Short mmCIF file of C-alpha atoms and ligand atoms in Angstrom, two decimals:
data_model
loop_
_atom_site.label_atom_id
_atom_site.label_comp_id
_atom_site.label_asym_id
_atom_site.label_seq_id
_atom_site.Cartn_x
_atom_site.Cartn_y
_atom_site.Cartn_z
CA UNK D 1 -9.32 -16.25 22.58
CA UNK D 2 -9.55 -13.23 20.02
CA UNK D 3 -12.30 -10.73 20.45
CA UNK D 4 -14.83 -11.50 17.98
CA UNK D 5 -16.51 -8.71 16.14
CA UNK D 6 -19.83 -10.35 15.86
CA UNK D 7 -20.79 -13.61 14.10
CA UNK D 8 -22.91 -12.27 11.29
CA UNK D 9 -21.30 -11.66 7.98
CA UNK D 10 -19.41 -8.30 8.48
CA UNK D 11 -18.91 -5.54 6.16
CA UNK D 12 -15.16 -5.30 5.18
CA UNK D 13 -15.14 -1.46 5.45
CA UNK D 14 -17.07 0.95 7.36
CA UNK D 15 -17.62 3.90 5.13
CA UNK D 16 -18.20 7.40 6.54
CA UNK D 17 -19.58 9.56 3.80
CA UNK D 18 -19.12 12.85 5.49
CA UNK D 19 -16.53 14.02 7.73
CA UNK D 20 -12.77 14.79 7.71
CA UNK D 21 -11.62 11.11 7.82
CA UNK D 22 -12.05 9.35 4.53
CA UNK D 23 -13.36 6.19 6.19
CA UNK D 24 -12.33 3.95 9.07
CA UNK D 25 -11.23 0.61 7.96
CA UNK D 26 -12.46 -2.50 9.73
CA UNK D 27 -13.62 -0.65 12.74
CA UNK D 28 -10.05 -1.04 14.46
CA UNK D 29 -10.82 1.72 16.73
CA UNK D 30 -13.69 -0.10 18.25
CA UNK D 31 -12.29 -3.63 18.39
CA UNK D 32 -8.55 -3.05 18.94
CA UNK D 33 -5.35 -4.06 17.45
CA UNK D 34 -6.25 -7.67 16.98
CA UNK D 35 -9.70 -9.37 16.55
CA UNK D 36 -11.38 -11.99 14.51
CA UNK D 37 -14.74 -11.91 12.55
CA UNK D 38 -16.53 -14.00 9.84
CA UNK D 39 -16.27 -12.53 6.42
CA UNK D 40 -19.29 -14.58 5.07
CA UNK D 41 -18.13 -18.20 5.83
CA UNK D 42 -14.30 -17.38 6.50
CA UNK D 43 -13.08 -16.99 10.02
CA UNK D 44 -10.72 -14.00 9.54
CA UNK D 45 -8.19 -12.41 11.91
CA UNK D 46 -7.66 -8.72 11.51
CA UNK D 47 -4.29 -7.17 12.38
CA UNK D 48 -4.17 -3.56 12.93
CA UNK D 49 -0.85 -2.77 14.53
CA UNK D 50 2.73 -3.00 13.30
CA UNK D 51 3.94 -5.34 15.98
CA UNK D 52 1.15 -7.88 15.11
CA UNK D 53 1.86 -7.29 11.30
CA UNK D 54 5.60 -7.80 11.47
CA UNK D 55 4.66 -11.18 13.27
CA UNK D 56 2.43 -12.35 10.52
CA UNK D 57 4.50 -11.00 7.68
CA UNK D 58 8.15 -11.63 9.00
CA UNK D 59 8.65 -13.50 12.15
CA UNK D 60 6.13 -16.09 11.26
CA UNK D 61 5.98 -15.09 7.63
CA UNK D 62 6.09 -18.68 6.42
CA UNK D 63 3.31 -19.91 8.42
CA UNK D 64 1.02 -17.03 7.05
CA UNK D 65 2.45 -17.01 3.58
CA UNK D 66 -0.73 -18.86 1.97
CA UNK D 67 -3.43 -16.96 -0.09
CA UNK D 68 -7.14 -17.71 -0.39
CA UNK D 69 -7.70 -19.62 -3.56
CA UNK D 70 -9.56 -16.61 -5.01
CA UNK D 71 -6.41 -14.21 -5.08
CA UNK D 72 -3.93 -16.86 -6.12
CA UNK D 73 -3.43 -19.61 -8.46
CA UNK D 74 -3.22 -22.43 -5.68
CA UNK D 75 -2.08 -25.12 -7.84
CA UNK D 76 1.01 -23.10 -8.79
CA UNK D 77 1.60 -22.28 -5.13
CA UNK D 78 1.24 -25.78 -4.10
CA UNK D 79 3.39 -27.30 -6.79
CA UNK D 80 6.00 -24.42 -5.97
CA UNK D 81 6.33 -25.83 -2.47
CA UNK D 82 6.86 -29.33 -3.71
CA UNK D 83 3.67 -30.94 -2.37
CA UNK D 84 3.16 -32.70 -6.00
CA UNK D 85 5.35 -35.61 -6.82
CA UNK D 86 8.53 -34.45 -8.39
CA UNK D 87 8.40 -34.51 -12.26
CA UNK D 88 4.57 -35.00 -12.28
CA UNK D 89 2.51 -33.12 -14.81
CA UNK D 90 1.38 -30.77 -12.04
CA UNK D 91 4.85 -29.66 -10.99
CA UNK D 92 5.63 -28.44 -14.47
CA UNK D 93 5.48 -24.78 -15.23
CA UNK D 94 2.96 -24.37 -18.04
CA UNK D 95 2.41 -21.65 -20.71
CA UNK D 96 -0.72 -20.87 -18.51
CA UNK D 97 1.65 -20.36 -15.54
CA UNK D 98 3.68 -18.05 -17.44
CA UNK D 99 0.60 -16.11 -18.92
CA UNK D 100 -0.92 -15.95 -15.39
CA UNK D 101 2.19 -14.62 -13.93
CA UNK D 102 2.66 -11.87 -16.61
CA UNK D 103 -0.92 -10.98 -16.17
CA UNK D 104 -0.63 -10.65 -12.32
CA UNK D 105 2.47 -8.56 -12.80
CA UNK D 106 0.49 -6.22 -14.90
CA UNK D 107 -2.76 -6.37 -12.91
CA UNK D 108 -0.80 -5.71 -9.68
CA UNK D 109 1.90 -3.33 -11.23
CA UNK D 110 -0.12 -0.83 -13.41
CA UNK D 111 -2.98 0.36 -11.19
CA UNK D 112 -0.89 0.66 -7.97
CA UNK D 113 1.74 2.70 -9.46
CA UNK D 114 -0.45 4.98 -11.52
CA UNK D 115 -2.87 5.39 -8.55
CA UNK D 116 -0.01 6.30 -6.16
CA UNK D 117 0.97 9.04 -8.76
CA UNK D 118 -2.49 10.35 -8.70
CA UNK D 119 -2.39 10.46 -4.86
CA UNK D 120 0.91 12.07 -4.81
CA UNK D 121 -0.24 14.86 -7.45
CA UNK D 122 -3.60 15.48 -5.47
CA UNK D 123 -1.41 16.00 -2.25
CA UNK D 124 1.05 18.25 -4.38
CA UNK D 125 -1.77 20.55 -5.52
CA UNK D 126 -2.54 20.99 -1.71
CA UNK D 127 1.23 21.76 -1.17
CA UNK D 128 2.69 23.26 -4.19
CA UNK D 129 6.07 24.01 -2.52
CA UNK D 130 7.66 20.78 -3.77
CA UNK D 131 9.60 21.22 -7.20
CA UNK D 132 12.67 19.97 -8.79
CA UNK D 133 14.83 22.34 -11.30
CA UNK D 134 16.83 20.21 -13.83
CA UNK D 135 16.55 16.85 -15.89
CA UNK D 136 16.67 14.04 -13.32
CA UNK D 137 18.11 10.50 -13.75
CA UNK D 138 18.53 7.46 -11.59
CA UNK D 139 21.90 8.44 -10.26
CA UNK D 140 20.24 11.57 -8.77
CA UNK D 141 18.12 9.63 -6.35
CA UNK D 142 20.55 9.63 -3.48
CA UNK D 143 20.87 13.50 -4.01
CA UNK D 144 17.05 13.88 -3.97
CA UNK D 145 16.14 12.62 -0.66
CA UNK D 146 13.14 14.87 -0.12
CA UNK D 147 11.57 13.66 -3.44
CA UNK D 148 11.64 9.92 -1.91
CA UNK D 149 10.11 11.31 1.07
CA UNK D 150 7.29 12.85 -0.95
CA UNK D 151 6.82 9.44 -2.54
CA UNK D 152 6.90 7.61 0.87
CA UNK D 153 4.42 10.19 2.54
CA UNK D 154 2.05 9.42 -0.51
CA UNK D 155 2.08 5.85 -0.01
CA UNK D 156 1.96 6.31 3.65
CA UNK D 157 -1.32 8.61 3.81
CA UNK D 158 -3.03 6.97 1.09
CA UNK D 159 -1.83 3.41 0.82
CA UNK D 160 -3.35 2.01 -2.44
CA UNK D 161 -3.61 -1.37 -0.89
CA UNK D 162 -4.96 -0.17 2.61
CA UNK D 163 -5.62 -3.90 3.54
CA UNK D 164 -2.96 -6.10 2.20
CA UNK D 165 -3.86 -8.96 -0.12
CA UNK D 166 -5.38 -11.52 2.30
CA UNK D 167 -3.03 -14.07 3.61
CA UNK D 168 -3.82 -17.60 5.15
CA UNK D 169 -2.22 -19.73 7.94
CA UNK D 170 -0.64 -22.62 6.24
CA UNK D 171 -0.11 -24.30 9.46
CA UNK D 172 -1.39 -23.97 13.05
CA UNK D 173 0.46 -20.99 14.47
CA UNK D 174 -0.11 -17.81 16.62
CA UNK D 175 -0.40 -14.14 16.47
CA UNK D 176 0.31 -11.89 19.62
CA UNK D 177 0.04 -15.12 21.78
CA UNK D 178 -3.22 -16.28 20.37
CA UNK D 179 -3.66 -19.45 18.72
CA UNK D 180 -4.56 -19.21 14.99
CA UNK D 181 -5.47 -22.48 13.16
CA UNK D 182 -4.38 -23.71 9.75
CA UNK D 183 -6.62 -22.14 7.02
CA UNK D 184 -7.61 -19.06 9.05
CA UNK D 185 -7.44 -15.90 6.85
CA UNK D 186 -5.58 -13.04 8.04
CA UNK D 187 -5.92 -9.44 6.87
CA UNK D 188 -3.18 -6.89 7.55
CA UNK D 189 -4.78 -3.33 7.99
CA UNK D 190 -2.04 -1.21 6.59
CA UNK D 191 -4.33 1.97 6.85
CA UNK D 192 -4.50 1.50 10.69
CA UNK D 193 -0.85 0.91 10.80
CA UNK D 194 0.02 3.97 8.54
CA UNK D 195 -2.32 6.22 10.62
CA UNK D 196 -1.41 5.15 14.11
CA UNK D 197 -1.06 8.63 16.15
CA UNK D 198 1.53 6.81 18.61
CA UNK D 199 3.84 6.58 15.52
CA UNK D 200 2.92 9.34 13.23
CA UNK D 201 2.46 12.90 14.51
CA UNK D 202 -0.47 14.40 13.04
CA UNK D 203 -1.09 11.18 10.98
CA UNK D 204 -3.75 12.87 8.70
CA UNK D 205 -1.39 15.73 7.74
CA UNK D 206 0.79 15.28 4.53
CA UNK D 207 4.23 15.94 5.90
CA UNK D 208 7.23 14.29 3.93
CA UNK D 209 9.53 15.69 6.48
CA UNK D 210 8.67 12.75 8.88
CA UNK D 211 10.75 10.56 6.61
CA UNK D 212 14.00 12.73 7.37
CA UNK D 213 15.91 12.76 10.50
CA UNK D 214 17.55 15.81 12.17
CA UNK D 215 20.70 15.49 9.79
CA UNK D 216 18.34 15.52 6.61
CA UNK D 217 18.99 11.61 6.22
CA UNK D 218 16.31 9.60 5.10
CA UNK D 219 14.73 7.31 7.61
CA UNK D 220 12.35 4.33 7.04
CA UNK D 221 10.50 3.51 10.23
CA UNK D 222 9.85 -0.18 10.93
CA UNK D 223 5.96 0.48 11.01
CA UNK D 224 6.09 1.83 7.25
CA UNK D 225 5.20 -1.03 5.13
CA UNK D 226 3.62 -0.05 1.89
CA UNK D 227 4.84 -3.08 0.03
CA UNK D 228 4.15 -5.57 2.88
CA UNK D 229 7.12 -7.44 4.06
CA UNK D 230 8.49 -11.06 4.27
CA UNK D 231 7.84 -13.97 1.93
CA UNK D 232 4.93 -12.34 0.28
CA UNK D 233 6.27 -8.82 -0.03
CA UNK D 234 5.29 -7.06 -3.38
CA UNK D 235 7.57 -8.52 -5.87
CA UNK D 236 7.54 -5.36 -7.85
CA UNK D 237 8.74 -3.11 -5.07
CA UNK D 238 12.09 -2.06 -6.66
CA UNK D 239 10.40 -1.52 -10.08
CA UNK D 240 7.61 0.59 -8.44
CA UNK D 241 10.02 2.66 -6.49
CA UNK D 242 12.11 3.43 -9.69
CA UNK D 243 9.12 4.30 -11.84
CA UNK D 244 7.64 6.67 -9.09
CA UNK D 245 10.94 8.31 -8.76
CA UNK D 246 11.41 8.79 -12.44
CA UNK D 247 7.91 9.65 -13.25
CA UNK D 248 7.30 12.08 -10.51
CA UNK D 249 10.71 13.84 -10.93
CA UNK D 250 10.40 14.31 -14.67
CA UNK D 251 6.69 15.44 -14.32
CA UNK D 252 7.63 17.90 -11.58
CA UNK D 253 10.80 19.28 -13.46
CA UNK D 254 8.80 19.69 -16.87
CA UNK D 255 5.36 20.57 -15.81
CA UNK D 256 3.74 22.97 -13.65
CA UNK D 257 0.47 21.68 -12.17
CA UNK D 258 -2.09 24.09 -10.78
CA UNK D 259 -5.74 24.02 -9.83
CA UNK D 260 -8.02 25.67 -12.47
CA UNK D 261 -9.14 29.16 -11.41
CA UNK D 262 -11.92 28.89 -8.67
CA UNK D 263 -11.63 25.22 -8.45
CA UNK D 264 -11.47 23.61 -4.98
CA UNK D 265 -8.28 21.48 -4.37
CA UNK D 266 -8.71 17.62 -4.97
CA UNK D 267 -10.99 15.77 -2.50
CA UNK D 268 -8.66 13.37 -0.58
CA UNK D 269 -11.20 11.25 0.42
CA UNK D 270 -10.81 8.39 -1.77
CA UNK D 271 -12.76 5.41 -3.24
CA UNK D 272 -12.03 1.77 -2.66
CA UNK D 273 -12.10 -0.52 -5.71
CA UNK D 274 -9.33 -2.93 -6.46
CA UNK D 275 -7.07 -0.09 -5.13
CA UNK D 276 -7.85 2.99 -3.16
CA UNK D 277 -8.24 5.75 -5.76
CA UNK D 278 -8.56 9.39 -5.43
CA UNK D 279 -12.03 10.89 -6.83
CA UNK D 280 -11.38 12.58 -10.17
CA UNK D 281 -10.10 15.93 -9.92
CA UNK D 282 -9.12 18.61 -12.46
CA UNK D 283 -5.75 20.11 -12.88
CA UNK D 284 -4.14 22.51 -15.14
CA UNK D 285 -1.00 21.24 -16.83
CA UNK D 286 1.54 23.76 -18.31
CA UNK D 287 5.11 23.49 -19.37
CA UNK D 288 7.44 24.85 -16.79
CA UNK D 289 9.23 28.20 -17.66
CA UNK D 290 12.40 27.82 -19.80
CA UNK D 291 11.17 24.80 -21.71
CA UNK D 292 10.01 27.09 -24.68
CA UNK D 293 6.54 25.74 -24.52
CA UNK D 294 7.57 22.17 -25.05
CA UNK D 295 6.68 19.15 -22.73
CA UNK D 296 9.00 16.41 -23.00
CA UNK D 297 7.85 13.29 -21.28
C1 HEM U 1 3.17 1.82 -5.68
C2 HEM U 1 3.20 0.68 -6.30
C3 HEM U 1 2.89 -0.64 -5.46
C4 HEM U 1 2.46 -1.01 -4.34
C5 HEM U 1 2.13 0.18 -3.19
C6 HEM U 1 2.25 -2.26 -4.07
C7 HEM U 1 2.03 -2.92 -2.84
C8 HEM U 1 1.80 -4.31 -2.84
C9 HEM U 1 1.31 -4.89 -1.65
C10 HEM U 1 0.91 -4.05 -0.44
C11 HEM U 1 1.25 -6.03 -1.94
C12 HEM U 1 0.68 -7.29 -0.96
C13 HEM U 1 1.74 -7.60 0.24
C14 HEM U 1 1.12 -8.65 1.11
O1 HEM U 1 0.02 -9.33 0.90
O2 HEM U 1 1.82 -9.06 2.07
C15 HEM U 1 1.61 -6.39 -3.32
C16 HEM U 1 1.74 -7.65 -3.88
C17 HEM U 1 2.14 -7.87 -5.21
N1 HEM U 1 2.68 -7.05 -6.10
FE1 HEM U 1 2.75 -5.14 -5.58
N2 HEM U 1 2.88 -3.06 -5.34
C18 HEM U 1 3.20 -2.04 -6.22
C19 HEM U 1 3.50 -2.19 -7.45
C20 HEM U 1 3.87 -3.29 -7.91
C21 HEM U 1 4.45 -3.67 -9.38
C22 HEM U 1 5.07 -2.64 -10.32
C23 HEM U 1 4.32 -5.04 -9.63
C24 HEM U 1 4.92 -5.87 -10.83
C25 HEM U 1 5.55 -5.30 -11.76
C26 HEM U 1 3.65 -5.49 -8.38
C27 HEM U 1 3.46 -7.07 -8.35
C28 HEM U 1 2.86 -7.54 -7.18
C29 HEM U 1 2.45 -8.95 -7.11
C30 HEM U 1 2.70 -10.06 -8.11
C31 HEM U 1 1.96 -9.26 -5.86
C32 HEM U 1 1.51 -10.45 -5.11
C33 HEM U 1 2.81 -11.21 -4.48
C34 HEM U 1 2.23 -12.43 -3.82
O3 HEM U 1 1.19 -12.78 -3.70
O4 HEM U 1 3.33 -12.98 -3.20
N3 HEM U 1 3.34 -4.57 -7.58
N4 HEM U 1 2.07 -5.24 -3.85
#
């Protein structure tokens, strides 16, 4: 039996308005790595460590590949899994499906990538030592490991999706040896996983070096999952990584970013809407020396 965090409808997030930590998500420190609660009428299991997250996303990924109907086009998912009779009206991909899929790609793809860039820029204003020297293209990616580390660290410290899109159990299954019935909602708390002090030294510190090993080679720890994993992994991961690399490298190479005189560095607390966004901040944008006053983007 999972520990239940009370029966009354429970606030999804516990906000802390003041203090160093931006907020604590889902009270994982109080209730532990795996607990259950009612979010309104929905019995929901909350997963707060990477072992259980990997179980839900990868080892039993198919069991937990459902989405609540509010976040997915249920008919499309159902027909995609062959539950409608072959050749039936419902099985066919219609213009609406194509339209919805395109809308989902834009909805899920624009805000996430642009907000990740805003977070990285906010952290770079706190750490101005990161820069590149010449025009960058995709083939440079293998030669610029540190830039990838900066991007990874931005996505670790401020995941735009701090709680993954809800999953639902499509069949009776289990997590961490606890039975989970079909239909149960499962929330994977990526914030907790990306700030777990047993895995991340000083998790609140922006430190891209943590993604390099002693030989300066990139490493990707198994508990770093900014795009999720398994059957429901972000379909835009490759595109997002490519965009982040090209945008960030081009910006850093052509533009110098600095704080307006006397202004404090960006507030890193964040505000949760559709994605976790930084609060608005001011930045002075100037062409880097040697560009003859032109900014080419
Ligand atoms: C920095 C950029 C991005 C981040 C951090 C991100 C992260 C995520 C995460 C965490 C999920 C949920 C995974 C889960 O629930 O297990 C997701 C789902 C999704 N993402 Fe992204 N994403 C990004 C960019 C994009 C882009 C560029 C696209 C499309 C062009 C996209 C399309 C989608 C779609 C359609 C889903 C839903 C997949 C499903 O339900 O099966 N994302 N993304």
